[in-house]
mmCIF file of C-alpha atoms and ligand atoms in Angstrom:
data_model
loop_
_atom_site.group_PDB
_atom_site.id
_atom_site.type_symbol
_atom_site.label_atom_id
_atom_site.label_comp_id
_atom_site.label_asym_id
_atom_site.label_seq_id
_atom_site.Cartn_x
_atom_site.Cartn_y
_atom_site.Cartn_z
ATOM 1 C CA MET A 1 24.241 -8.600 -2.980
ATOM 2 C CA GLY A 2 21.516 -10.460 -4.883
ATOM 3 C CA ILE A 3 18.116 -9.047 -5.833
ATOM 4 C CA LEU A 4 15.113 -11.394 -5.637
ATOM 5 C CA ALA A 5 12.132 -10.197 -7.761
ATOM 6 C CA THR A 6 12.095 -7.488 -10.383
ATOM 7 C CA GLY A 7 9.179 -5.176 -9.547
ATOM 8 C CA GLY A 8 8.889 -1.504 -8.625
ATOM 9 C CA ILE A 9 10.742 -1.398 -5.323
ATOM 10 C CA ALA A 10 13.435 -3.821 -6.505
ATOM 11 C CA ALA A 11 14.248 -1.305 -9.248
ATOM 12 C CA SER A 12 14.306 1.666 -6.824
ATOM 13 C CA PHE A 13 16.441 -0.234 -4.336
ATOM 14 C CA THR A 14 18.911 -1.385 -6.994
ATOM 15 C CA THR A 15 19.211 2.147 -8.393
ATOM 16 C CA ASP A 16 20.237 3.404 -4.940
ATOM 17 C CA LEU A 17 22.447 0.416 -4.176
ATOM 18 C CA LEU A 18 24.473 1.042 -7.315
ATOM 19 C CA GLU A 19 25.341 4.494 -5.910
ATOM 20 C CA MET A 20 27.121 2.910 -2.955
ATOM 21 C CA ALA A 21 30.865 2.471 -3.326
ATOM 22 C CA ASP A 22 31.099 -0.528 -0.986
ATOM 23 C CA ALA A 23 28.162 -2.539 -2.340
ATOM 24 C CA GLN A 24 28.156 -4.812 -5.374
ATOM 25 C CA VAL A 25 25.092 -6.236 -7.072
ATOM 26 C CA ILE A 26 26.185 -9.707 -8.153
ATOM 27 C CA ALA A 27 22.952 -11.206 -9.494
ATOM 28 C CA VAL A 28 19.204 -10.942 -9.891
ATOM 29 C CA GLY A 29 16.653 -13.755 -9.623
ATOM 30 C CA SER A 30 13.089 -13.816 -10.865
ATOM 31 C CA ARG A 31 10.277 -16.339 -11.346
ATOM 32 C CA ARG A 32 10.770 -15.841 -15.074
ATOM 33 C CA PRO A 33 14.119 -15.915 -16.932
ATOM 34 C CA GLU A 34 13.060 -13.097 -19.267
ATOM 35 C CA SER A 35 12.283 -10.752 -16.344
ATOM 36 C CA ALA A 36 15.622 -11.525 -14.722
ATOM 37 C CA LYS A 37 17.426 -10.918 -18.011
ATOM 38 C CA ARG A 38 15.605 -7.621 -18.632
ATOM 39 C CA PHE A 39 16.348 -6.388 -15.100
ATOM 40 C CA ALA A 40 20.006 -7.458 -15.350
ATOM 41 C CA GLU A 41 20.415 -5.606 -18.650
ATOM 42 C CA ARG A 42 18.735 -2.478 -17.283
ATOM 43 C CA PHE A 43 21.077 -2.294 -14.260
ATOM 44 C CA GLY A 44 24.233 -3.824 -15.728
ATOM 45 C CA ILE A 45 24.085 -6.892 -13.458
ATOM 46 C CA SER A 46 26.206 -9.743 -14.781
ATOM 47 C CA ARG A 47 24.168 -12.768 -13.594
ATOM 48 C CA ALA A 48 20.445 -13.305 -14.212
ATOM 49 C CA TYR A 49 18.684 -16.358 -12.769
ATOM 50 C CA GLY A 50 15.255 -17.541 -13.867
ATOM 51 C CA GLY A 51 14.498 -19.003 -10.423
ATOM 52 C CA TRP A 52 14.925 -18.095 -6.766
ATOM 53 C CA ALA A 53 16.789 -21.306 -5.888
ATOM 54 C CA GLU A 54 19.551 -20.603 -8.434
ATOM 55 C CA LEU A 55 20.003 -17.109 -7.020
ATOM 56 C CA ALA A 56 20.103 -18.453 -3.454
ATOM 57 C CA ALA A 57 22.693 -21.067 -4.452
ATOM 58 C CA ASP A 58 25.192 -18.475 -5.759
ATOM 59 C CA ASP A 59 28.041 -18.578 -3.234
ATOM 60 C CA ASP A 60 29.415 -15.203 -4.338
ATOM 61 C CA ILE A 61 26.350 -13.495 -2.833
ATOM 62 C CA ASP A 62 26.486 -12.426 0.830
ATOM 63 C CA VAL A 63 23.022 -10.892 1.183
ATOM 64 C CA ILE A 64 19.784 -11.298 -0.766
ATOM 65 C CA TYR A 65 17.186 -8.531 -0.888
ATOM 66 C CA VAL A 66 13.668 -10.023 -1.088
ATOM 67 C CA ALA A 67 11.258 -7.751 -2.987
ATOM 68 C CA THR A 68 8.312 -9.997 -3.846
ATOM 69 C CA PRO A 69 4.724 -9.201 -2.800
ATOM 70 C CA HIS A 70 4.208 -9.888 0.931
ATOM 71 C CA SER A 71 2.575 -13.262 0.310
ATOM 72 C CA ALA A 72 5.892 -14.677 -0.967
ATOM 73 C CA HIS A 73 8.240 -13.195 1.674
ATOM 74 C CA ARG A 74 8.147 -16.301 3.885
ATOM 75 C CA GLU A 75 8.954 -18.688 1.057
ATOM 76 C CA ALA A 76 11.585 -16.543 -0.658
ATOM 77 C CA ALA A 77 13.407 -15.467 2.503
ATOM 78 C CA GLY A 78 13.272 -19.033 3.855
ATOM 79 C CA LEU A 79 14.801 -20.428 0.711
ATOM 80 C CA CYS A 80 17.670 -17.920 0.859
ATOM 81 C CA LEU A 81 18.375 -18.586 4.540
ATOM 82 C CA GLU A 82 18.313 -22.342 3.894
ATOM 83 C CA ALA A 83 20.958 -21.783 1.220
ATOM 84 C CA GLY A 84 23.129 -19.913 3.727
ATOM 85 C CA ARG A 85 22.486 -16.340 2.560
ATOM 86 C CA ALA A 86 21.841 -13.356 4.799
ATOM 87 C CA VAL A 87 18.477 -11.728 4.001
ATOM 88 C CA LEU A 88 17.071 -8.221 3.862
ATOM 89 C CA CYS A 89 13.324 -8.739 3.411
ATOM 90 C CA GLU A 90 10.880 -6.048 2.327
ATOM 91 C CA LYS A 91 8.151 -4.911 4.678
ATOM 92 C CA PRO A 92 5.797 -6.265 5.847
ATOM 93 C CA PHE A 93 8.233 -8.940 7.022
ATOM 94 C CA THR A 94 5.602 -11.705 6.717
ATOM 95 C CA LEU A 95 1.824 -12.109 6.630
ATOM 96 C CA ASN A 96 1.564 -13.205 10.275
ATOM 97 C CA VAL A 97 3.490 -13.922 13.467
ATOM 98 C CA ARG A 98 3.847 -17.644 12.790
ATOM 99 C CA GLN A 99 5.685 -16.999 9.517
ATOM 100 C CA ALA A 100 7.881 -14.350 11.173
ATOM 101 C CA GLU A 101 8.843 -16.754 13.961
ATOM 102 C CA GLU A 102 9.666 -19.468 11.434
ATOM 103 C CA LEU A 103 12.058 -17.147 9.612
ATOM 104 C CA VAL A 104 13.713 -15.916 12.813
ATOM 105 C CA ASP A 105 14.170 -19.517 13.984
ATOM 106 C CA LEU A 106 15.668 -20.450 10.641
ATOM 107 C CA ALA A 107 18.081 -17.482 10.657
ATOM 108 C CA ARG A 108 19.185 -18.384 14.198
ATOM 109 C CA ALA A 109 19.634 -22.040 13.292
ATOM 110 C CA ARG A 110 21.741 -21.120 10.267
ATOM 111 C CA GLY A 111 23.560 -18.259 12.034
ATOM 112 C CA ARG A 112 22.550 -15.802 9.332
ATOM 113 C CA PHE A 113 21.615 -12.095 9.405
ATOM 114 C CA LEU A 114 17.908 -11.431 8.784
ATOM 115 C CA MET A 115 16.267 -8.012 8.729
ATOM 116 C CA GLU A 116 12.986 -6.445 7.685
ATOM 117 C CA ALA A 117 13.596 -3.520 5.318
ATOM 118 C CA MET A 118 11.686 -1.106 7.569
ATOM 119 C CA TRP A 119 13.458 1.967 6.288
ATOM 120 C CA THR A 120 11.873 4.347 8.798
ATOM 121 C CA TYR A 121 13.934 2.653 11.548
ATOM 122 C CA CYS A 122 17.103 3.584 9.626
ATOM 123 C CA ASP A 123 16.139 7.169 8.773
ATOM 124 C CA PRO A 124 18.647 9.491 10.556
ATOM 125 C CA VAL A 125 15.873 11.903 11.578
ATOM 126 C CA VAL A 126 13.790 9.109 13.105
ATOM 127 C CA ARG A 127 16.843 7.657 14.861
ATOM 128 C CA ARG A 128 17.791 11.021 16.388
ATOM 129 C CA MET A 129 14.185 11.718 17.395
ATOM 130 C CA THR A 130 13.968 8.295 19.087
ATOM 131 C CA GLU A 131 17.212 8.948 20.993
ATOM 132 C CA LEU A 132 15.938 12.315 22.194
ATOM 133 C CA VAL A 133 12.571 10.913 23.234
ATOM 134 C CA HIS A 134 14.141 7.977 25.041
ATOM 135 C CA ASP A 135 16.511 10.404 26.809
ATOM 136 C CA GLY A 136 13.472 12.236 28.167
ATOM 137 C CA ALA A 137 13.696 15.371 26.003
ATOM 138 C CA ILE A 138 9.894 15.730 25.937
ATOM 139 C CA GLY A 139 9.069 13.931 29.165
ATOM 140 C CA GLU A 140 6.914 10.821 29.316
ATOM 141 C CA VAL A 141 5.331 9.874 25.977
ATOM 142 C CA ARG A 142 1.677 9.133 26.636
ATOM 143 C CA ALA A 143 0.319 8.938 23.096
ATOM 144 C CA VAL A 144 1.490 8.730 19.497
ATOM 145 C CA HIS A 145 -0.617 9.808 16.553
ATOM 146 C CA ALA A 146 0.715 8.490 13.242
ATOM 147 C CA ASP A 147 -0.859 8.136 9.836
ATOM 148 C CA PHE A 148 0.237 7.298 6.320
ATOM 149 C CA GLY A 149 -1.814 7.524 3.157
ATOM 150 C CA LEU A 150 -1.461 7.190 -0.587
ATOM 151 C CA PRO A 151 -3.150 9.253 -3.261
ATOM 152 C CA GLY A 152 -5.760 7.258 -5.172
ATOM 153 C CA PRO A 153 -7.186 5.903 -7.282
ATOM 154 C CA ILE A 154 -5.461 2.500 -7.101
ATOM 155 C CA ASP A 155 -5.849 0.143 -10.044
ATOM 156 C CA PRO A 156 -8.381 -2.624 -9.203
ATOM 157 C CA ASP A 157 -5.829 -5.237 -10.345
ATOM 158 C CA HIS A 158 -2.984 -3.834 -8.231
ATOM 159 C CA ARG A 159 -1.453 -6.214 -5.643
ATOM 160 C CA LEU A 160 -2.640 -3.762 -2.964
ATOM 161 C CA ARG A 161 -6.203 -4.845 -3.653
ATOM 162 C CA ASP A 162 -5.534 -8.575 -3.847
ATOM 163 C CA PRO A 163 -5.954 -10.506 -0.572
ATOM 164 C CA ALA A 164 -4.064 -13.449 -2.099
ATOM 165 C CA LEU A 165 -0.957 -11.241 -2.354
ATOM 166 C CA GLY A 166 -1.361 -9.870 1.192
ATOM 167 C CA GLY A 167 -3.051 -6.738 -0.147
ATOM 168 C CA GLY A 168 -4.878 -4.169 1.958
ATOM 169 C CA ALA A 169 -4.007 -1.045 3.906
ATOM 170 C CA LEU A 170 -2.683 -2.625 7.105
ATOM 171 C CA LEU A 171 0.151 -4.748 5.715
ATOM 172 C CA ASP A 172 1.175 -2.279 3.037
ATOM 173 C CA LEU A 173 1.037 1.091 4.831
ATOM 174 C CA GLY A 174 -0.348 0.367 8.291
ATOM 175 C CA VAL A 175 2.935 -1.289 9.258
ATOM 176 C CA TYR A 176 4.637 2.123 9.163
ATOM 177 C CA PRO A 177 2.519 3.915 11.790
ATOM 178 C CA VAL A 178 2.272 0.724 13.871
ATOM 179 C CA SER A 179 6.038 0.219 13.927
ATOM 180 C CA PHE A 180 6.582 3.951 14.536
ATOM 181 C CA ALA A 181 4.306 3.867 17.589
ATOM 182 C CA GLN A 182 6.077 0.749 18.814
ATOM 183 C CA LEU A 183 9.442 2.460 18.464
ATOM 184 C CA LEU A 184 8.333 5.174 20.880
ATOM 185 C CA LEU A 185 5.978 3.310 23.187
ATOM 186 C CA GLY A 186 7.371 -0.244 23.136
ATOM 187 C CA GLU A 187 5.353 -3.463 22.945
ATOM 188 C CA PRO A 188 1.602 -2.900 23.322
ATOM 189 C CA ASP A 189 -0.210 -4.531 26.272
ATOM 190 C CA GLU A 190 -3.454 -4.564 24.362
ATOM 191 C CA ILE A 191 -4.562 -3.876 20.779
ATOM 192 C CA ARG A 192 -7.945 -2.495 19.791
ATOM 193 C CA ALA A 193 -8.459 -1.867 16.094
ATOM 194 C CA VAL A 194 -11.228 -0.526 13.917
ATOM 195 C CA GLY A 195 -11.228 -0.418 10.142
ATOM 196 C CA GLN A 196 -13.262 -0.457 7.017
ATOM 197 C CA LEU A 197 -13.012 -3.677 5.023
ATOM 198 C CA SER A 198 -12.841 -3.612 1.268
ATOM 199 C CA PRO A 199 -15.377 -5.699 -0.650
ATOM 200 C CA ARG A 200 -12.599 -8.222 -1.416
ATOM 201 C CA ALA A 201 -11.440 -8.657 2.191
ATOM 202 C CA TRP A 202 -11.327 -12.180 3.603
ATOM 203 C CA MET A 203 -13.638 -12.532 6.567
HETATM 204 N N1 NAP B 1 10.288 -0.137 1.525
HETATM 205 C C1 NAP B 1 9.476 0.543 0.721
HETATM 206 O O1 NAP B 1 9.478 1.762 0.664
HETATM 207 C C2 NAP B 1 8.553 -0.232 -0.184
HETATM 208 C C3 NAP B 1 7.923 0.416 -1.235
HETATM 209 C C4 NAP B 1 7.117 -0.336 -2.080
HETATM 210 C C5 NAP B 1 6.927 -1.690 -1.840
HETATM 211 N N2 NAP B 1 7.538 -2.281 -0.776
HETATM 212 C C6 NAP B 1 7.356 -3.722 -0.500
HETATM 213 O O2 NAP B 1 8.056 -4.436 -1.504
HETATM 214 C C7 NAP B 1 7.314 -5.583 -1.923
HETATM 215 C C8 NAP B 1 7.129 -5.526 -3.437
HETATM 216 O O3 NAP B 1 6.418 -4.358 -3.764
HETATM 217 P P1 NAP B 1 6.460 -3.747 -5.259
HETATM 218 O O4 NAP B 1 5.735 -2.471 -5.171
HETATM 219 O O5 NAP B 1 7.823 -3.782 -5.786
HETATM 220 O O6 NAP B 1 5.540 -4.833 -6.018
HETATM 221 P P2 NAP B 1 5.520 -5.120 -7.584
HETATM 222 O O7 NAP B 1 5.929 -3.925 -8.362
HETATM 223 O O8 NAP B 1 4.204 -5.778 -7.841
HETATM 224 O O9 NAP B 1 6.685 -6.206 -7.779
HETATM 225 C C9 NAP B 1 6.727 -7.414 -7.095
HETATM 226 C C10 NAP B 1 7.563 -8.402 -7.913
HETATM 227 O O10 NAP B 1 7.477 -9.672 -7.266
HETATM 228 C C11 NAP B 1 7.307 -10.696 -8.243
HETATM 229 N N3 NAP B 1 5.970 -11.266 -8.064
HETATM 230 C C12 NAP B 1 4.791 -10.825 -8.521
HETATM 231 N N4 NAP B 1 3.776 -11.617 -8.152
HETATM 232 C C13 NAP B 1 4.328 -12.581 -7.422
HETATM 233 C C14 NAP B 1 3.810 -13.702 -6.752
HETATM 234 N N5 NAP B 1 2.505 -13.974 -6.756
HETATM 235 N N6 NAP B 1 4.664 -14.490 -6.081
HETATM 236 C C15 NAP B 1 5.977 -14.228 -6.079
HETATM 237 N N7 NAP B 1 6.536 -13.176 -6.709
HETATM 238 C C16 NAP B 1 5.716 -12.361 -7.364
HETATM 239 C C17 NAP B 1 7.452 -10.057 -9.596
HETATM 240 O O11 NAP B 1 8.831 -10.141 -9.947
HETATM 241 P P3 NAP B 1 9.340 -11.322 -10.894
HETATM 242 O O12 NAP B 1 8.519 -11.239 -12.141
HETATM 243 O O13 NAP B 1 10.767 -11.014 -11.085
HETATM 244 O O14 NAP B 1 9.144 -12.628 -10.167
HETATM 245 C C18 NAP B 1 7.060 -8.630 -9.336
HETATM 246 O O15 NAP B 1 7.643 -7.755 -10.257
HETATM 247 C C19 NAP B 1 6.004 -5.574 -1.129
HETATM 248 O O16 NAP B 1 6.098 -6.463 -0.040
HETATM 249 C C20 NAP B 1 5.890 -4.133 -0.613
HETATM 250 O O17 NAP B 1 5.274 -4.015 0.659
HETATM 251 C C21 NAP B 1 8.347 -1.575 0.044
#
């Protein structure tokens, strides 16, 4: 496996991956050589690339885990697929439907595995609950109430607050309750949404 980006979740993911007997972390790639080197030293990874393209070009890697801010998922995942790698891309998959369709088309054209790292879909409790619900254990599901919050305060410079990095509540946390509801209810026929925009929101 290759790790693309060296931030918070890349470190958590790599820590867990190293616990798995049948997984091997071959390399890490970053926008900056010094970040890649630091991350590689911290986790005992033998190859550190100071660019995404070099990581993507490493033929010893089967799958690349993309852990950039959302705004770079399309570019980073696309580059890896183009190079023939399978991709596990952090949530939210992309910033919009167009970008998501482009990546799916690319994966199909290249015959490569592509998956959003929506961990709730893989959680054994959620999987069992979904099976039970779909088998009718609680009758017809008519409504789902789901929420997800974070304790504040959040640093004003954090990526969560930066529209240029895909910041905001919907793409960072909102994707969890939305995807959870979709798991149980299927595709929505209609979407009505209300929200409170931050002062930095793009209108
Ligand atoms: N599944 C989960 O539970 C979970 C939890 C947290 C976050 N996430 C997702 O994971 C992604 C990263 O979150 P994070 O919390 O790890 O963020 P983070 O700590 O800010 O790290 C993101 C990393 O991406 C690179 N980066 C920063 N700015 C960039 C830019 N403008 N363009 C391209 N790359 C940039 C940097 O690595 P380099 O310096 O190496 O380039 C940075 O360390 C987000 O999409 C988030 O939604 C998922």
